[in-house]
Coordinates of C-alpha atoms and ligand atoms in Angstrom, one line a residue:
M1 CA -8.9 78.4 185.9
L2 CA -9.2 79.8 189.4
V3 CA -11.4 82.6 190.6
A4 CA -10.5 84.7 193.7
E5 CA -12.9 87.4 195.2
G6 CA -12.3 90.7 196.7
K7 CA -13.6 94.2 196.7
S8 CA -13.3 96.1 193.5
I9 CA -12.6 99.9 193.8
L10 CA -13.1 100.8 190.2
K11 CA -15.3 99.4 187.6
R12 CA -12.6 98.6 185.1
I13 CA -11.0 95.5 183.6
G14 CA -7.3 94.7 183.7
I15 CA -5.7 91.9 181.7
G16 CA -2.2 90.8 181.9
R17 CA 0.3 88.6 183.8
I18 CA 0.5 88.7 187.6
K19 CA 3.6 90.0 189.3
I20 CA 3.9 89.2 193.1
Y21 CA 5.2 92.4 194.8
R22 CA 6.9 91.9 198.3
T23 CA 7.5 94.9 200.8
P24 CA 11.2 95.9 200.4
A25 CA 13.2 94.8 203.4
Y26 CA 16.6 96.1 204.6
D27 CA 18.3 93.3 206.5
I28 CA 22.0 93.6 206.3
S29 CA 24.2 90.8 207.6
E30 CA 27.4 91.6 209.4
E31 CA 28.7 88.0 208.9
E32 CA 32.1 87.3 207.3
I33 CA 31.7 86.2 203.6
R34 CA 33.6 83.4 201.8
D35 CA 34.1 84.9 198.4
P36 CA 35.3 88.5 198.4
A37 CA 36.1 88.5 194.7
A38 CA 32.5 87.5 193.9
E39 CA 31.1 90.1 196.3
V40 CA 33.3 92.8 194.8
E41 CA 31.7 91.8 191.4
R42 CA 28.2 92.1 193.0
F43 CA 29.1 95.5 194.3
N44 CA 30.6 96.7 190.9
D45 CA 27.3 95.5 189.1
A46 CA 25.0 97.0 191.5
V47 CA 26.8 100.5 191.3
Q48 CA 26.7 100.3 187.6
K49 CA 23.0 99.5 187.6
A50 CA 22.2 102.3 190.0
I51 CA 24.1 104.7 187.7
E52 CA 21.9 103.5 184.9
Q53 CA 18.7 103.9 187.0
Q54 CA 19.6 107.5 187.9
G55 CA 19.8 108.1 184.3
V56 CA 16.4 106.9 183.7
L57 CA 15.1 108.9 186.7
Y58 CA 16.8 112.0 185.1
E59 CA 14.9 111.5 181.9
K60 CA 11.6 110.9 183.6
A61 CA 12.0 114.0 186.0
L62 CA 13.1 116.2 183.1
E63 CA 9.9 115.4 181.2
S64 CA 7.5 115.7 184.3
A65 CA 9.2 118.2 186.5
G66 CA 11.8 120.1 184.5
E67 CA 15.6 120.6 184.4
E68 CA 15.8 122.0 187.8
S69 CA 14.3 119.0 189.6
A70 CA 16.0 116.5 187.1
A71 CA 19.5 117.9 187.8
I72 CA 19.6 116.0 191.2
F73 CA 19.8 112.7 189.4
E74 CA 22.9 113.8 187.4
A75 CA 24.6 114.8 190.6
H76 CA 23.6 111.3 191.9
Q77 CA 25.3 109.7 189.0
M78 CA 28.4 111.7 189.6
M79 CA 28.6 110.6 193.2
L80 CA 28.1 106.9 192.3
E81 CA 31.0 107.2 189.8
D82 CA 33.4 108.5 192.6
D83 CA 36.5 106.2 192.5
D84 CA 37.4 107.0 196.1
L85 CA 34.0 106.2 197.4
Q86 CA 33.9 102.9 195.4
D87 CA 37.4 102.0 196.5
T88 CA 36.4 102.5 200.1
A89 CA 33.6 100.1 199.8
R90 CA 35.6 97.5 197.9
E91 CA 38.3 97.7 200.5
I92 CA 35.7 96.9 203.2
I93 CA 34.6 93.8 201.2
T94 CA 38.2 92.5 200.6
D95 CA 40.0 93.5 203.9
Q96 CA 37.1 92.8 206.4
K97 CA 35.4 90.0 204.3
K98 CA 32.0 91.8 204.5
S99 CA 29.1 91.6 202.2
A100 CA 28.5 94.1 199.4
E101 CA 25.5 95.3 201.3
Y102 CA 27.5 95.9 204.5
A103 CA 30.3 97.7 202.6
T104 CA 27.8 99.9 200.8
Q105 CA 26.2 100.8 203.8
T106 CA 29.4 101.6 205.8
A107 CA 31.3 103.4 203.0
F108 CA 28.5 105.6 201.9
D109 CA 27.5 106.5 205.5
Q110 CA 31.1 107.4 206.3
Y111 CA 31.1 109.7 203.3
A112 CA 27.6 111.2 204.2
Q113 CA 29.0 112.0 207.8
M114 CA 32.1 113.6 206.4
F115 CA 29.8 115.9 204.3
A116 CA 27.6 116.7 207.2
E117 CA 30.5 117.8 209.2
L118 CA 31.7 120.4 206.6
E119 CA 31.1 124.1 207.3
D120 CA 29.5 125.0 203.9
P121 CA 25.7 124.5 204.1
Y122 CA 25.7 123.5 200.4
M123 CA 28.2 120.7 201.0
Q124 CA 26.4 119.7 204.3
A125 CA 23.2 119.2 202.1
R126 CA 25.1 116.8 199.9
S127 CA 25.2 114.4 202.8
A128 CA 21.5 113.6 202.1
D129 CA 22.2 112.9 198.5
L130 CA 24.8 110.4 199.6
I131 CA 22.2 108.5 201.6
D132 CA 19.9 108.7 198.6
V133 CA 22.5 106.9 196.4
K134 CA 23.4 104.5 199.0
M135 CA 19.7 103.4 199.1
A136 CA 19.8 103.1 195.3
V137 CA 22.7 100.7 195.5
L138 CA 21.3 98.8 198.5
D139 CA 18.0 98.6 196.6
V140 CA 19.7 96.7 193.7
L141 CA 21.7 94.5 196.0
L142 CA 18.7 93.5 198.1
G143 CA 16.3 93.2 195.1
N144 CA 14.3 96.2 196.2
D145 CA 14.6 98.3 193.0
T146 CA 11.8 98.8 190.6
E147 CA 13.0 96.1 188.1
S148 CA 13.1 93.4 190.9
L149 CA 9.8 94.5 192.6
Q150 CA 7.8 95.2 189.3
G151 CA 9.7 93.4 186.6
T152 CA 10.2 95.1 183.3
E153 CA 6.9 94.2 181.6
P154 CA 3.4 95.7 182.4
S155 CA 1.8 93.4 184.9
I156 CA -1.1 93.2 187.4
L157 CA 0.7 93.8 190.7
V158 CA -0.3 91.6 193.7
A159 CA 0.7 92.6 197.2
E160 CA -0.2 92.0 200.8
D161 CA -0.9 95.6 201.4
L162 CA 0.7 98.9 200.1
A163 CA 1.4 102.0 202.1
P164 CA 1.0 105.3 200.3
S165 CA 4.7 105.8 200.5
E166 CA 5.3 102.5 198.5
T167 CA 2.5 103.2 196.0
V168 CA 4.0 106.6 195.1
K169 CA 7.2 104.8 194.3
L170 CA 5.7 102.3 191.8
D171 CA 6.3 102.8 188.1
K172 CA 2.8 103.6 187.0
S173 CA 3.6 102.7 183.3
L174 CA 4.2 99.2 184.4
L175 CA 0.7 98.8 186.1
L176 CA -2.2 97.0 184.5
G177 CA -4.0 96.4 187.7
L178 CA -3.5 96.1 191.5
I179 CA -4.6 93.4 193.9
T180 CA -4.1 93.4 197.7
R181 CA -5.0 91.1 200.4
E182 CA -5.6 94.0 203.0
G183 CA -6.6 97.6 202.3
S184 CA -9.8 99.5 202.7
A185 CA -11.7 101.6 200.1
G186 CA -11.1 104.9 201.9
S187 CA -7.3 104.4 202.2
H188 CA -4.9 106.6 200.3
T189 CA -3.6 103.7 198.4
A190 CA -7.2 103.1 197.0
I191 CA -7.5 106.8 196.4
L192 CA -4.2 106.8 194.4
A193 CA -5.4 103.7 192.3
R194 CA -8.6 105.6 191.5
S195 CA -6.7 108.6 190.5
M196 CA -4.6 106.4 188.2
N197 CA -7.8 104.9 186.8
L198 CA -6.3 101.5 187.6
P199 CA -8.4 98.3 187.9
S200 CA -8.0 97.5 191.6
L201 CA -9.1 94.7 193.8
I202 CA -8.7 94.9 197.6
Q203 CA -9.4 92.4 200.5
C204 CA -8.6 89.5 198.1
K205 CA -8.0 86.9 200.8
D206 CA -6.9 84.1 198.5
I207 CA -3.7 85.8 197.1
D208 CA -1.1 83.1 196.6
D209 CA 2.5 83.2 195.6
S210 CA 1.9 80.5 193.0
W211 CA 0.0 83.3 190.9
D212 CA 3.3 84.8 190.0
G213 CA 3.8 85.1 186.2
R214 CA 0.3 83.6 185.5
M215 CA -2.1 85.1 183.1
A216 CA -5.1 87.0 184.8
I217 CA -8.1 89.1 184.3
L218 CA -8.9 91.6 187.1
D219 CA -12.7 91.9 186.7
G220 CA -13.7 95.2 188.4
Y221 CA -17.3 94.8 187.6
N222 CA -17.7 91.4 189.3
D223 CA -15.2 92.0 192.3
R224 CA -12.9 89.2 191.2
V225 CA -9.8 88.1 189.6
I226 CA -9.6 85.1 187.2
I227 CA -6.3 83.4 187.2
D228 CA -5.5 81.3 184.0
P229 CA -8.7 82.5 182.3
T230 CA -10.1 80.3 179.5
E231 CA -10.2 81.5 175.9
E232 CA -13.9 82.4 176.2
E233 CA -13.4 84.5 179.3
L234 CA -10.4 86.2 177.7
A235 CA -12.5 87.0 174.7
E236 CA -15.5 88.1 176.7
L237 CA -13.7 90.5 179.1
T238 CA -11.5 91.9 176.4
A239 CA -14.6 92.8 174.5
R240 CA -16.0 94.4 177.7
R241 CA -12.7 96.3 178.3
E242 CA -13.0 97.5 174.6
E243 CA -16.5 98.7 175.4
D244 CA -15.2 100.7 178.2
L245 CA -12.6 102.3 176.1
K246 CA -15.3 103.2 173.6
K247 CA -17.3 104.8 176.3
D248 CA -14.3 106.8 177.3
A249 CA -13.8 107.9 173.8
L250 CA -17.4 109.2 173.6
L251 CA -16.7 111.3 176.6
Q252 CA -14.0 113.0 174.7
D253 CA -16.8 115.0 172.9
L254 CA -17.4 116.8 176.2
K255 CA -14.0 118.4 176.4
G256 CA -14.1 122.1 176.3
R257 CA -17.7 122.2 177.0
P258 CA -19.0 123.7 180.3
S259 CA -20.2 121.7 183.3
V260 CA -23.7 123.3 183.3
T261 CA -27.2 121.7 184.0
L262 CA -30.1 122.0 181.4
D263 CA -31.5 124.8 183.5
G264 CA -28.3 126.7 183.5
R265 CA -26.7 126.0 186.8
K266 CA -22.9 126.1 186.5
V267 CA -20.8 123.9 188.8
R268 CA -16.9 123.7 188.6
V269 CA -15.5 120.3 188.1
Y270 CA -11.8 120.2 189.2
A271 CA -9.3 117.4 189.6
N272 CA -7.4 116.1 192.6
I273 CA -3.7 115.5 192.1
G274 CA -0.6 114.5 194.2
G275 CA 2.0 116.3 192.1
P276 CA 3.2 117.6 188.7
E277 CA 3.4 114.0 187.4
D278 CA -0.4 114.0 187.5
L279 CA -0.8 117.0 185.3
A280 CA -1.1 114.9 182.1
G281 CA -4.2 113.2 183.3
V282 CA -5.7 116.6 184.4
K283 CA -5.2 118.0 180.8
E284 CA -6.3 114.8 179.2
N285 CA -9.6 114.9 181.1
D286 CA -10.1 118.6 180.6
A287 CA -10.5 119.4 184.4
E288 CA -11.6 123.0 184.9
G289 CA -9.0 123.5 187.7
I290 CA -7.3 121.6 190.5
G291 CA -9.4 121.5 193.7
L292 CA -6.9 119.6 195.8
F293 CA -3.2 119.2 195.3
R294 CA -2.2 116.8 198.0
S295 CA 1.2 118.4 198.7
E296 CA 2.3 115.8 201.2
F297 CA 3.0 113.6 198.1
V298 CA 5.7 115.9 197.3
Y299 CA 7.2 115.1 200.7
L300 CA 6.5 111.3 200.3
H301 CA 8.4 111.2 197.1
S302 CA 11.4 112.6 198.9
K303 CA 14.0 111.0 201.1
E304 CA 14.4 114.3 203.2
A305 CA 12.2 117.1 203.8
P306 CA 12.0 118.9 200.4
S307 CA 13.6 122.3 200.5
E308 CA 11.8 125.5 199.6
E309 CA 13.4 125.5 196.1
V310 CA 12.2 121.9 195.4
Q311 CA 8.7 122.6 196.6
F312 CA 8.6 125.9 194.7
A313 CA 9.6 124.2 191.5
A314 CA 6.8 121.5 191.9
Y315 CA 4.1 124.2 192.9
K316 CA 5.1 126.6 190.2
R317 CA 5.1 123.9 187.6
V318 CA 1.5 123.0 188.4
V319 CA 0.3 126.6 188.8
E320 CA 2.0 127.7 185.6
A321 CA 0.7 124.6 183.6
M322 CA -2.9 125.3 184.7
A323 CA -3.0 129.0 184.4
P324 CA -5.4 130.8 184.2
R325 CA -7.2 127.9 185.8
T326 CA -7.2 127.7 189.6
V327 CA -4.9 125.3 191.5
I328 CA -5.8 124.8 195.2
I329 CA -2.8 123.4 197.1
R330 CA -3.3 121.8 200.5
T331 CA -0.5 122.3 203.0
C332 CA 1.2 119.1 204.1
D333 CA -1.4 116.7 205.4
I334 CA 1.1 114.1 206.9
G335 CA 0.4 111.7 209.6
A336 CA -2.2 108.8 210.1
D337 CA -1.5 106.4 207.1
K338 CA 0.9 108.9 205.4
T339 CA 4.0 108.3 207.3
I340 CA 7.5 109.6 206.5
D341 CA 10.6 108.4 208.2
Y342 CA 12.5 111.7 208.2
M343 CA 9.8 113.3 210.1
H344 CA 10.6 111.2 213.0
L345 CA 7.0 111.1 214.3
D346 CA 6.3 109.2 217.5
K347 CA 4.3 106.0 217.1
E348 CA 0.8 106.8 218.5
A349 CA -2.1 104.6 219.7
N350 CA -4.6 106.6 217.6
P351 CA -2.7 108.1 214.6
A352 CA -5.9 109.2 212.8
L353 CA -6.7 111.4 215.9
G354 CA -3.1 112.1 216.6
F355 CA -0.2 114.5 215.6
R356 CA -1.0 115.1 212.1
A357 CA -1.6 117.8 209.3
I358 CA -2.1 121.3 210.6
R359 CA -1.0 120.2 214.1
I360 CA 2.4 119.2 212.9
C361 CA 2.7 122.4 210.9
L362 CA 1.6 124.7 213.8
T363 CA 4.1 122.9 216.1
R364 CA 7.0 122.8 213.7
K365 CA 6.9 126.3 212.6
D366 CA 10.1 126.3 210.5
F367 CA 9.0 123.2 208.6
F368 CA 5.6 125.0 207.9
K369 CA 7.3 128.2 206.9
T370 CA 9.4 126.3 204.3
Q371 CA 6.2 125.2 202.6
L372 CA 4.3 128.5 203.0
R373 CA 7.2 130.5 201.4
A374 CA 7.3 128.1 198.4
L375 CA 3.5 128.3 198.1
L376 CA 3.6 132.1 198.2
R377 CA 6.4 132.4 195.6
A378 CA 4.4 130.0 193.3
S379 CA 1.3 132.3 193.7
A380 CA 3.0 134.7 191.4
Y381 CA 2.6 132.4 188.4
G382 CA -1.2 131.8 188.1
S383 CA -4.4 131.5 190.1
M384 CA -3.8 129.8 193.3
G385 CA -5.6 128.8 196.6
I386 CA -3.9 127.7 199.8
M387 CA -5.9 125.3 202.0
F388 CA -5.3 124.1 205.5
P389 CA -6.3 120.5 206.4
M390 CA -7.8 119.0 209.6
I391 CA -9.0 122.3 211.0
V392 CA -11.0 121.9 214.2
S393 CA -10.7 125.3 215.9
R394 CA -10.9 129.0 214.7
W395 CA -7.5 129.8 216.4
E396 CA -5.8 127.2 214.1
I397 CA -6.7 129.3 211.1
V398 CA -5.8 132.5 212.8
E399 CA -2.3 131.2 213.8
A400 CA -1.6 129.6 210.3
R401 CA -2.7 132.8 208.6
K402 CA -0.4 134.8 210.9
I403 CA 2.6 132.5 209.9
L404 CA 1.6 132.8 206.3
E405 CA 1.6 136.6 206.6
E406 CA 5.0 136.6 208.3
C407 CA 6.3 134.6 205.3
K408 CA 4.7 137.0 202.9
A409 CA 6.4 139.9 204.5
E410 CA 9.9 138.2 204.5
L411 CA 9.6 137.3 200.9
L412 CA 8.6 140.8 199.8
Q413 CA 11.5 142.2 201.9
E414 CA 13.8 139.7 200.1
G415 CA 12.5 140.9 196.7
H416 CA 10.4 137.9 195.8
K417 CA 7.2 138.3 193.9
V418 CA 4.0 137.1 195.6
G419 CA 0.7 136.8 193.8
K420 CA -2.9 137.0 194.8
Y421 CA -4.4 133.8 196.5
E422 CA -7.5 132.5 198.1
L423 CA -7.3 131.0 201.5
G424 CA -9.5 128.2 202.5
I425 CA -9.8 125.1 204.8
M426 CA -10.8 121.6 204.4
V427 CA -13.9 120.8 206.4
E428 CA -13.4 117.3 207.5
T429 CA -14.1 117.3 211.2
P430 CA -17.5 117.4 212.8
A431 CA -16.1 120.3 214.9
A432 CA -15.5 122.3 211.6
V433 CA -19.0 121.6 210.5
L434 CA -20.6 122.6 213.7
C435 CA -18.5 125.8 213.9
A436 CA -18.7 126.5 210.1
D437 CA -20.3 129.9 210.6
D438 CA -17.4 130.9 212.7
L439 CA -14.8 129.5 210.5
A440 CA -16.3 131.2 207.4
E441 CA -15.5 134.5 208.7
E442 CA -11.7 133.6 208.5
V443 CA -11.4 132.2 205.0
D444 CA -12.4 132.5 201.2
F445 CA -13.7 129.0 200.7
F446 CA -14.5 125.6 202.3
S447 CA -13.5 122.3 200.7
L448 CA -15.3 119.3 202.2
G449 CA -12.9 116.4 202.9
T450 CA -15.6 113.7 202.9
N451 CA -13.1 110.8 203.4
D452 CA -12.1 112.1 206.9
L453 CA -15.5 113.6 207.5
T454 CA -17.2 110.2 207.1
Q455 CA -14.5 108.7 209.3
Y456 CA -14.9 111.2 212.2
T457 CA -18.7 111.6 212.0
C458 CA -19.3 107.9 212.0
A459 CA -16.4 107.0 214.2
I460 CA -15.3 104.4 211.6
D461 CA -11.5 104.2 211.0
R462 CA -11.1 104.5 207.2
Q463 CA -8.1 102.3 207.2
N464 CA -9.8 99.2 208.9
A465 CA -11.1 96.9 206.3
N466 CA -13.0 94.9 208.9
L467 CA -15.5 97.7 209.5
E468 CA -16.8 98.0 206.0
R469 CA -20.1 96.5 206.9
F470 CA -20.8 99.3 209.3
S471 CA -19.4 102.1 207.0
D472 CA -22.0 103.9 204.8
T473 CA -20.7 106.6 202.6
H474 CA -24.2 107.9 202.2
H475 CA -24.8 108.0 205.9
P476 CA -27.5 110.7 206.5
A477 CA -25.2 112.2 209.2
V478 CA -22.4 112.9 206.5
L479 CA -25.0 114.3 204.0
K480 CA -26.5 116.5 206.7
A481 CA -23.0 117.7 207.5
I482 CA -22.3 118.5 203.9
Q483 CA -25.6 120.5 203.7
M484 CA -24.9 122.4 206.9
T485 CA -21.5 123.4 205.6
V486 CA -22.7 124.6 202.3
E487 CA -25.4 126.7 203.9
A488 CA -23.0 128.2 206.5
G489 CA -20.5 129.0 203.7
H490 CA -23.2 130.6 201.6
R491 CA -24.5 132.6 204.5
H492 CA -21.1 134.2 204.6
G493 CA -20.6 134.7 201.0
I494 CA -17.9 132.1 200.4
W495 CA -17.8 129.1 198.0
V496 CA -18.0 125.4 199.1
G497 CA -16.7 122.4 197.3
I498 CA -16.2 118.7 197.9
C499 CA -12.7 117.2 197.4
G500 CA -13.3 113.9 199.2
E501 CA -14.1 110.7 197.1
L502 CA -17.8 111.3 197.6
G503 CA -17.7 114.2 195.1
A504 CA -17.2 111.7 192.3
D505 CA -20.1 109.4 193.3
P506 CA -22.5 109.8 190.3
S507 CA -25.5 108.7 192.4
L508 CA -25.0 111.9 194.5
T509 CA -24.2 114.5 191.8
E510 CA -27.8 115.7 191.7
T511 CA -28.1 115.9 195.5
F512 CA -24.9 117.9 195.8
L513 CA -26.0 120.4 193.2
R514 CA -29.4 120.9 194.9
M515 CA -27.6 121.4 198.1
G516 CA -25.7 124.3 196.3
V517 CA -22.2 122.7 196.2
D518 CA -20.2 125.1 194.0
E519 CA -17.3 122.8 193.1
L520 CA -16.6 119.2 192.8
S521 CA -12.9 118.1 192.8
V522 CA -12.5 114.5 191.9
N523 CA -9.9 112.0 190.4
A524 CA -9.3 113.1 186.9
G525 CA -10.9 110.0 185.3
S526 CA -14.2 111.1 186.8
V527 CA -14.2 114.7 185.3
L528 CA -15.8 113.8 182.0
P529 CA -18.3 111.3 183.4
L530 CA -19.5 113.8 186.0
R531 CA -19.8 116.6 183.4
K532 CA -22.0 114.3 181.4
I533 CA -24.2 113.8 184.3
I534 CA -24.4 117.5 185.2
R535 CA -25.2 118.4 181.6
G536 CA -28.2 116.1 181.7
L537 CA -29.7 117.3 185.0
D538 CA -32.6 119.7 185.3
L539 CA -32.9 121.2 188.7
S540 CA -35.8 123.5 188.0
G541 CA -38.3 121.0 189.3
Q542 CA -38.7 119.1 192.6
A543 CA -36.0 116.6 193.4
E544 CA -37.2 113.0 192.7
K545 CA -37.6 111.1 195.9
Ligands
PEP601 C1 -10.6 113.9 202.7 O1 -10.4 113.6 203.9 O2 -11.8 113.7 202.2 C2 -9.5 114.4 201.9 C3 -9.8 114.9 200.6 O3 -8.2 114.3 202.3 P1 -7.4 112.9 202.4 O4 -8.2 111.9 201.7 O5 -6.1 113.2 201.8 O6 -7.4 112.7 203.8
MG602 MG1 -8.5 114.3 204.9

């Protein structure tokens, strides 16, 4: 038995075997190989496996995103089955005596280039699909596919660190827990883990490769992982986990009930999501709406900038599924820790203060317009809000709204339907708090992004695990900033919510309600626990000191 400590980000228990995850690498050798026949066989097997995997992806996408989005995986299967393409790769192996990886890269790139040079825009776009399928074959050859990285059985995944772009690619159905050596509580990977209700331990410095395949208990209550637990420990923590499940079951009674205090104060409890795949959790936990759809995860899931159609399908699916409940979609908040290769963003010394979010959108207008058009089209299918992130100045809202109106005029001209929508901003910079009275004149709502607001107010990098001693999520300056924003919003007759992680902190629910917060948007697993707290509060008397 071995115990390693870390920092738990969820009071949950995970029990299962450890699977060591390594970050995918793409080193492709150009050296001559000795056995071309064996290499051809490796190539054939990898293509076959990639075809099967596309079939699995098709089924999953069909279930979570519908036929239109799933069709791409059928097209990928057909590309992989193409004899000419396969023969070109096999010839590179046999004639040039190159590895299967090298042959895959060269042959698929050649075909992608051919497509890119065609006149027809539809055929040109197929070039990106060829790159996708090339990556699928390379992933199998290099052991970077889900089966190699996560295994086939559910497990507790152990990694050095995980970027949001890696986390979104994990097969959630195979995750019993997550342990990382690095990571901070405010990082998007931690946020994702919370939204999956996944027992997780970060900053676990003693991680060791020898843990692979061993039985473990991730004990989120005591910030530790026990490797090779004794029978007694297994029995004790299994019982504890069952208690948690029973508590979850009791909360089910609150489904369909309003989130209202004993003295009649109603507050909306919404959920945060990253895409249509999270809808099931939202429904299961009876969220009253979606207060933050982090649309950048639609971009992170994709190997190229998602087209208007792909985005429209994702937004429409969520808006339609939730109707008549409200869905607030935040425009692309890329940058800082959420990096995307195809955006070709420069490396920056201070990415959290850099070219990100609305700054990218206002600079790359065509990129922004693609999203705004998709959002406006989706607005016809339910009750929607559009929200701009990282606002610092009033002119940013004015300019973004002008582009939005330009898109709306174009869409109507083209005969598309556009529905009604609310327009809001994330208040997540001290500048936005201090200018909240001004900004409120431009929008219908404010949503407080307390993750970034804490980072910028306290000057503490939310990604830096070494600063946690100095980081205080309840810092009086942050609470004051929230209060100021609520007051400014209400002075101007607009509603104010919280969509940062602090909104789910049960020790602050009463404080937020007393401040007048109108909406709390939290990870789906926190909706019912918060409803329970709210229903037990009586705000008619003085606040307890
Ligand atoms: C926030 O900053 O609080 C927020 C909700 O946005 P994100 O965590 O995605 O930056
Ligand atoms: Mg933010």
